[in-house]
Amino acid sequence: MLDALSDILTRLSVKGTLYFRTSFTSTWGLEVPPFENAARFHFAHRGTCKVMINNTGENLVLAQGDLVIIPHGASHSLFCENTSPHEILPLDRVLEESGYKGDGVLVYGGGDLEKETQLICGHFSFAKGARHMIFDQLPDYVHIPNYGETAGKWMEATLRMIGDETGGSKFGGDLIALKMSEVIFAQAIRTFIENQGSEITGFAAFADPHISRALSAFHKAPAESWSVESLAREAGLSRTSFAQHFATKMGVTPIQYLTSWRMQIARQGLVEQKMNVAEVAALIGYASESAFSRVFKKEVGASPAEYRTAH
């Protein structure tokens, strides 16, 4: 049985992709273009660099051991401390000038090996149309300092292994690094929820010990006949207290959340699993096809048949 966060990440079909490991030497800078339905990430395996979110101008220093995730795929720049703005080049041009073909290490810069920055860069893609409110609430970037230590010794070892395996010559090395990168995303979101989520609507519900129990119960069995009363029992709260706390921390009522997630499951059932309307309705606990279709159209803006045809 999946806990709530695991269920969400599984339903969103999160897939990790490592697009390069770097050896950048002073002076260097590159601009990463925007990317739809994906979250970019950069881990500082060795050395440091600066990161700027281009549409807001926000800056941060990525120190050795730090992880940054750009959740909404926004354009951003990576550069060393003595790089001037005109020296930050588009990623495509950097790839062209470096002669990088997609294998091994991306080597670029002025050649000052004393100021080398090794990054592990990649992205996490989501299924098209897959949505969950907590991802909408993520900031422009999630910066986790000293990520390996923050997440525990096992994560520190995982990151070292990814650094060793990515672009290496050992058989299966890239596949091992790829699968491990998906673990990084789940752990990063969990760390963000535990350390910063209690103050952010949506995440606050997952950080709350009572509300999170109700969310986990629902995500384990979304087809059950859940009510505010039954969810409150799972949370160990009165009906009124649960409803108030849930709405405050999640930003929607319990029933609105249940309905929204059930329709996400329905979308996947219709498109990815090729289910018919009756099968999808039963999958998420609707005894009536017509009742399911009415709710689906209200939530999605199209009938189940129209949605499946369009996708």
mmCIF file of C-alpha atoms in Angstrom, residues 23 31 44-45 61-62 67 77 87 90 100 105 112 141 151 163 183 185 204 221 230 235 265 279 285 287:
data_model
loop_
_atom_site.group_PDB
_atom_site.id
_atom_site.type_symbol
_atom_site.label_atom_id
_atom_site.label_comp_id
_atom_site.label_asym_id
_atom_site.label_seq_id
_atom_site.Cartn_x
_atom_site.Cartn_y
_atom_site.Cartn_z
ATOM 1 C CA SER A 23 33.194 19.573 -15.637
ATOM 2 C CA GLU A 31 21.219 29.423 -19.883
ATOM 3 C CA ALA A 44 26.687 20.203 -6.932
ATOM 4 C CA HIS A 45 28.873 17.098 -6.806
ATOM 5 C CA VAL A 61 24.575 29.989 -4.520
ATOM 6 C CA LEU A 62 24.730 26.244 -5.117
ATOM 7 C CA LEU A 67 20.579 20.360 -4.554
ATOM 8 C CA SER A 77 21.090 30.245 -15.750
ATOM 9 C CA GLU A 87 29.318 35.401 -21.048
ATOM 10 C CA PRO A 90 22.387 29.438 -24.443
ATOM 11 C CA TYR A 100 29.279 17.323 -26.345
ATOM 12 C CA VAL A 105 30.996 14.383 -19.209
ATOM 13 C CA ASP A 112 41.101 26.518 -14.635
ATOM 14 C CA TYR A 141 12.955 26.865 -6.928
ATOM 15 C CA ALA A 151 18.451 13.505 3.737
ATOM 16 C CA GLY A 163 28.232 10.981 -9.526
ATOM 17 C CA VAL A 183 14.506 8.541 -5.605
ATOM 18 C CA PHE A 185 12.999 13.749 -6.351
ATOM 19 C CA ALA A 204 0.859 22.173 5.301
ATOM 20 C CA ALA A 221 -8.243 3.350 -1.013
ATOM 21 C CA SER A 230 -14.859 8.908 8.057
ATOM 22 C CA ALA A 235 -7.314 11.867 11.455
ATOM 23 C CA ILE A 265 -7.076 8.705 -11.556
ATOM 24 C CA GLU A 279 -14.551 0.574 -15.665
ATOM 25 C CA GLY A 285 -15.958 4.344 -6.475
ATOM 26 C CA ALA A 287 -21.756 3.119 -8.911
#
